[in-house]
Every structure is written in C-alpha cells, then in structure tokens.
Amino acid sequence: MMILRAARAAELPATLAFWQVAAENDSRPADTSAAIEALHRRDPGALIVAVDGDEIIGTVIAGWDGWRCHLYRLAVAPSRRREGIGGRLIAAAEDRFRSFGGTRSDAMVLDANQRAHGIWAAHGYSPQPEWSRWVKALPAPETPR
C-alpha cells in the first residue's frame, strides 16, 4: 500500500540512489549527500516521498521560500509509472504550499524531458514563455586556514 509522507533522515541515501534510476539526470549537476542533507535540515517537510512498504517509489521536492512555491525532482520508479503516483505527489506538494499560504507554484522541468511534460500539463502547469531560467554554479566556500 502506497503512502505519501515527508522523507526521513535515514532515507536520504536511498533517495539519492532512487534518483539515479528514476529521475531525469541529464544536463544537471549531480545530487550529493551534503545537498540533500542540507535540504532536510533546513526544511524536513520539503522532500515528499511515496513509499510502498520500505521501498521509495516516488519523490517530489516542494520548496517554499516564504514567498514562492517551487517543485523539483518529481520522479516515479520506472516500474510504477502510469499508476497516478506522480499526480498524487504533485497534489501533496500543492497541499503543502496552500498550508503556508502559497498562491502560485512553479515546476522545474527540462525542455527535453518530453515524458514529463504530459504529467505537468495534466495537472494544470504550462511553460511560461516570457521567462527564462538563468543559472550560475556557485563554487564551494574556501576553508579557513
């Protein structure tokens, strides 16, 4: 039986492994233990997992910065796709945002990930042509000597 809930700290390594199999990983920096642990420390409810028993079968990051609602890393196990899991994760993320008073959500979806476009469109999301995402990789902080 599948349930949706916030990820537990002990599940973070399994989540990273899950993303290697189930998530779109092209054209993006590699996920790291340090990054997912920092997310979990800062906002333990942001990473929502779909689990069946002890197995992670889906994820979404529902990031709230106090002003805007952002969705990242929607992923469903390849063997469990087309069961409605992605839609339930999106709905859970949107419920989380509404509980904070959020009024608008955006989703990070790679242009080339055609498979993902359908689920986002089915749940009311659409590309926003007048905006472009600008990115910059930040170097790691230097360690004091």
PDB file of C-alpha atoms in Angstrom:
ATOM      1  CA  MET A   1       0.000   0.000   0.000  1.00  0.00           C
ATOM      2  CA  MET A   2       1.472   3.330  -1.049  1.00  0.00           C
ATOM      3  CA  ILE A   3       1.644   6.252   1.358  1.00  0.00           C
ATOM      4  CA  LEU A   4       2.935   9.805   0.893  1.00  0.00           C
ATOM      5  CA  ARG A   5       4.904  11.482   3.663  1.00  0.00           C
ATOM      6  CA  ALA A   6       7.939  13.606   4.404  1.00  0.00           C
ATOM      7  CA  ALA A   7      11.217  11.764   3.888  1.00  0.00           C
ATOM      8  CA  ARG A   8      13.037  10.583   6.980  1.00  0.00           C
ATOM      9  CA  ALA A   9      16.704  11.400   7.521  1.00  0.00           C
ATOM     10  CA  ALA A  10      17.596   7.707   7.322  1.00  0.00           C
ATOM     11  CA  GLU A  11      16.041   7.560   3.819  1.00  0.00           C
ATOM     12  CA  LEU A  12      18.213  10.252   2.267  1.00  0.00           C
ATOM     13  CA  PRO A  13      20.878   7.857   0.894  1.00  0.00           C
ATOM     14  CA  ALA A  14      18.142   5.656  -0.597  1.00  0.00           C
ATOM     15  CA  THR A  15      16.563   8.756  -2.152  1.00  0.00           C
ATOM     16  CA  LEU A  16      19.830   9.640  -3.882  1.00  0.00           C
ATOM     17  CA  ALA A  17      20.075   6.083  -5.222  1.00  0.00           C
ATOM     18  CA  PHE A  18      16.420   6.233  -6.332  1.00  0.00           C
ATOM     19  CA  TRP A  19      17.058   9.428  -8.297  1.00  0.00           C
ATOM     20  CA  GLN A  20      19.879   7.714 -10.213  1.00  0.00           C
ATOM     21  CA  VAL A  21      17.309   5.258 -11.581  1.00  0.00           C
ATOM     22  CA  ALA A  22      14.051   7.207 -11.675  1.00  0.00           C
ATOM     23  CA  ALA A  23      14.863  10.898 -12.163  1.00  0.00           C
ATOM     24  CA  GLU A  24      15.980  12.982 -15.123  1.00  0.00           C
ATOM     25  CA  ASN A  25      19.697  13.462 -14.534  1.00  0.00           C
ATOM     26  CA  ASP A  26      20.930  14.856 -17.850  1.00  0.00           C
ATOM     27  CA  SER A  27      22.114  18.454 -18.028  1.00  0.00           C
ATOM     28  CA  ARG A  28      22.084  18.983 -14.282  1.00  0.00           C
ATOM     29  CA  PRO A  29      24.636  18.907 -11.502  1.00  0.00           C
ATOM     30  CA  ALA A  30      24.908  15.631  -9.630  1.00  0.00           C
ATOM     31  CA  ASP A  31      22.928  15.364  -6.421  1.00  0.00           C
ATOM     32  CA  THR A  32      25.083  14.962  -3.336  1.00  0.00           C
ATOM     33  CA  SER A  33      24.628  13.678   0.195  1.00  0.00           C
ATOM     34  CA  ALA A  34      25.607  17.095   1.528  1.00  0.00           C
ATOM     35  CA  ALA A  35      22.944  18.850  -0.578  1.00  0.00           C
ATOM     36  CA  ILE A  36      20.058  16.540   0.314  1.00  0.00           C
ATOM     37  CA  GLU A  37      21.073  16.585   3.992  1.00  0.00           C
ATOM     38  CA  ALA A  38      21.141  20.398   3.952  1.00  0.00           C
ATOM     39  CA  LEU A  39      17.652  20.448   2.399  1.00  0.00           C
ATOM     40  CA  HIS A  40      16.368  18.071   5.066  1.00  0.00           C
ATOM     41  CA  ARG A  41      17.928  20.061   7.921  1.00  0.00           C
ATOM     42  CA  ARG A  42      16.523  23.355   6.633  1.00  0.00           C
ATOM     43  CA  ASP A  43      13.042  22.087   5.766  1.00  0.00           C
ATOM     44  CA  PRO A  44      12.361  18.473   6.787  1.00  0.00           C
ATOM     45  CA  GLY A  45       8.919  18.533   5.124  1.00  0.00           C
ATOM     46  CA  ALA A  46      10.113  19.664   1.702  1.00  0.00           C
ATOM     47  CA  LEU A  47      11.089  16.242   0.382  1.00  0.00           C
ATOM     48  CA  ILE A  48       7.907  14.228  -0.043  1.00  0.00           C
ATOM     49  CA  VAL A  49       8.276  10.530  -0.750  1.00  0.00           C
ATOM     50  CA  ALA A  50       5.834   7.929  -1.982  1.00  0.00           C
ATOM     51  CA  VAL A  51       6.646   4.644  -0.304  1.00  0.00           C
ATOM     52  CA  ASP A  52       5.300   1.144  -0.696  1.00  0.00           C
ATOM     53  CA  GLY A  53       6.428  -0.766   2.358  1.00  0.00           C
ATOM     54  CA  ASP A  54      10.094   0.132   2.738  1.00  0.00           C
ATOM     55  CA  GLU A  55      10.565   0.978  -0.954  1.00  0.00           C
ATOM     56  CA  ILE A  56      10.696   4.551  -2.245  1.00  0.00           C
ATOM     57  CA  ILE A  57       8.603   4.631  -5.419  1.00  0.00           C
ATOM     58  CA  GLY A  58       8.288   8.388  -5.945  1.00  0.00           C
ATOM     59  CA  THR A  59       9.562  11.781  -4.826  1.00  0.00           C
ATOM     60  CA  VAL A  60       8.965  15.464  -5.175  1.00  0.00           C
ATOM     61  CA  ILE A  61      10.667  18.409  -3.517  1.00  0.00           C
ATOM     62  CA  ALA A  62       8.102  21.043  -2.522  1.00  0.00           C
ATOM     63  CA  GLY A  63      10.275  24.041  -1.731  1.00  0.00           C
ATOM     64  CA  TRP A  64       8.767  27.055  -0.011  1.00  0.00           C
ATOM     65  CA  ASP A  65      10.980  30.100   0.452  1.00  0.00           C
ATOM     66  CA  GLY A  66       8.382  32.134   2.320  1.00  0.00           C
ATOM     67  CA  TRP A  67       7.237  33.838  -0.852  1.00  0.00           C
ATOM     68  CA  ARG A  68       7.117  31.401  -3.759  1.00  0.00           C
ATOM     69  CA  CYS A  69       6.378  27.706  -4.195  1.00  0.00           C
ATOM     70  CA  HIS A  70       8.859  25.639  -6.205  1.00  0.00           C
ATOM     71  CA  LEU A  71       8.702  21.995  -7.310  1.00  0.00           C
ATOM     72  CA  TYR A  72      11.755  19.909  -8.093  1.00  0.00           C
ATOM     73  CA  ARG A  73      12.756  16.263  -8.530  1.00  0.00           C
ATOM     74  CA  LEU A  74       9.377  14.775  -9.363  1.00  0.00           C
ATOM     75  CA  ALA A  75      10.331  11.176 -10.010  1.00  0.00           C
ATOM     76  CA  VAL A  76       8.471   7.871 -10.095  1.00  0.00           C
ATOM     77  CA  ALA A  77      10.009   4.399 -10.215  1.00  0.00           C
ATOM     78  CA  PRO A  78      10.016   3.267 -13.850  1.00  0.00           C
ATOM     79  CA  SER A  79       8.114   0.079 -12.951  1.00  0.00           C
ATOM     80  CA  ARG A  80       5.377   2.115 -11.203  1.00  0.00           C
ATOM     81  CA  ARG A  81       4.723   4.810 -13.788  1.00  0.00           C
ATOM     82  CA  ARG A  82       1.193   5.395 -15.084  1.00  0.00           C
ATOM     83  CA  GLU A  83      -0.345   4.482 -11.704  1.00  0.00           C
ATOM     84  CA  GLY A  84      -1.126   8.064 -10.661  1.00  0.00           C
ATOM     85  CA  ILE A  85       1.796   8.340  -8.244  1.00  0.00           C
ATOM     86  CA  GLY A  86       3.227  11.472  -9.873  1.00  0.00           C
ATOM     87  CA  GLY A  87      -0.143  13.194  -9.747  1.00  0.00           C
ATOM     88  CA  ARG A  88      -0.579  12.314  -6.079  1.00  0.00           C
ATOM     89  CA  LEU A  89       2.880  13.721  -5.335  1.00  0.00           C
ATOM     90  CA  ILE A  90       2.020  16.967  -7.146  1.00  0.00           C
ATOM     91  CA  ALA A  91      -1.248  17.217  -5.191  1.00  0.00           C
ATOM     92  CA  ALA A  92       0.569  16.622  -1.882  1.00  0.00           C
ATOM     93  CA  ALA A  93       3.085  19.342  -2.746  1.00  0.00           C
ATOM     94  CA  GLU A  94       0.299  21.763  -3.640  1.00  0.00           C
ATOM     95  CA  ASP A  95      -1.490  20.973  -0.349  1.00  0.00           C
ATOM     96  CA  ARG A  96       1.742  21.778   1.471  1.00  0.00           C
ATOM     97  CA  PHE A  97       2.013  25.094  -0.342  1.00  0.00           C
ATOM     98  CA  ARG A  98      -1.590  26.030   0.431  1.00  0.00           C
ATOM     99  CA  SER A  99      -0.954  25.321   4.129  1.00  0.00           C
ATOM    100  CA  PHE A 100       1.742  28.041   4.009  1.00  0.00           C
ATOM    101  CA  GLY A 101      -0.499  30.489   2.153  1.00  0.00           C
ATOM    102  CA  GLY A 102       1.165  29.899  -1.220  1.00  0.00           C
ATOM    103  CA  THR A 103      -0.808  31.108  -4.211  1.00  0.00           C
ATOM    104  CA  ARG A 104       1.319  30.093  -7.206  1.00  0.00           C
ATOM    105  CA  SER A 105       3.613  27.169  -7.882  1.00  0.00           C
ATOM    106  CA  ASP A 106       6.311  26.639 -10.466  1.00  0.00           C
ATOM    107  CA  ALA A 107       7.944  23.398 -11.551  1.00  0.00           C
ATOM    108  CA  MET A 108      11.441  22.817 -12.854  1.00  0.00           C
ATOM    109  CA  VAL A 109      11.013  20.660 -15.978  1.00  0.00           C
ATOM    110  CA  LEU A 110      13.736  20.128 -18.552  1.00  0.00           C
ATOM    111  CA  ASP A 111      12.646  21.190 -22.035  1.00  0.00           C
ATOM    112  CA  ALA A 112      13.994  17.950 -23.483  1.00  0.00           C
ATOM    113  CA  ASN A 113      12.148  15.745 -20.971  1.00  0.00           C
ATOM    114  CA  GLN A 114       9.096  15.199 -23.166  1.00  0.00           C
ATOM    115  CA  ARG A 115       7.876  12.329 -20.981  1.00  0.00           C
ATOM    116  CA  ALA A 116       7.459  14.728 -18.039  1.00  0.00           C
ATOM    117  CA  HIS A 117       5.585  17.405 -19.991  1.00  0.00           C
ATOM    118  CA  GLY A 118       2.404  15.335 -20.058  1.00  0.00           C
ATOM    119  CA  ILE A 119       2.037  14.941 -16.311  1.00  0.00           C
ATOM    120  CA  TRP A 120       2.718  18.591 -15.628  1.00  0.00           C
ATOM    121  CA  ALA A 121       0.221  19.687 -18.284  1.00  0.00           C
ATOM    122  CA  ALA A 122      -2.374  17.221 -16.958  1.00  0.00           C
ATOM    123  CA  HIS A 123      -2.108  18.932 -13.574  1.00  0.00           C
ATOM    124  CA  GLY A 124      -2.545  22.475 -14.900  1.00  0.00           C
ATOM    125  CA  TYR A 125       1.086  23.545 -15.401  1.00  0.00           C
ATOM    126  CA  SER A 126       2.357  25.096 -18.612  1.00  0.00           C
ATOM    127  CA  PRO A 127       5.606  26.625 -19.838  1.00  0.00           C
ATOM    128  CA  GLN A 128       5.933  30.333 -19.234  1.00  0.00           C
ATOM    129  CA  PRO A 129       7.491  31.630 -22.462  1.00  0.00           C
ATOM    130  CA  GLU A 130       8.179  35.150 -21.237  1.00  0.00           C
ATOM    131  CA  TRP A 131      10.625  33.903 -18.580  1.00  0.00           C
ATOM    132  CA  SER A 132      13.972  32.180 -18.840  1.00  0.00           C
ATOM    133  CA  ARG A 133      15.830  30.478 -16.064  1.00  0.00           C
ATOM    134  CA  TRP A 134      19.301  31.909 -15.522  1.00  0.00           C
ATOM    135  CA  VAL A 135      21.742  29.777 -13.557  1.00  0.00           C
ATOM    136  CA  LYS A 136      25.195  30.074 -12.093  1.00  0.00           C
ATOM    137  CA  ALA A 137      27.170  27.330 -10.365  1.00  0.00           C
ATOM    138  CA  LEU A 138      28.467  28.575  -7.038  1.00  0.00           C
ATOM    139  CA  PRO A 139      31.957  27.486  -6.044  1.00  0.00           C
ATOM    140  CA  ALA A 140      32.318  25.778  -2.688  1.00  0.00           C
ATOM    141  CA  PRO A 141      33.351  28.097   0.114  1.00  0.00           C
ATOM    142  CA  GLU A 142      37.030  28.181   0.869  1.00  0.00           C
ATOM    143  CA  THR A 143      38.111  26.563   4.098  1.00  0.00           C
ATOM    144  CA  PRO A 144      39.827  28.928   6.500  1.00  0.00           C
ATOM    145  CA  ARG A 145      43.455  28.098   7.184  1.00  0.00           C
TER     146      ARG A 145
END
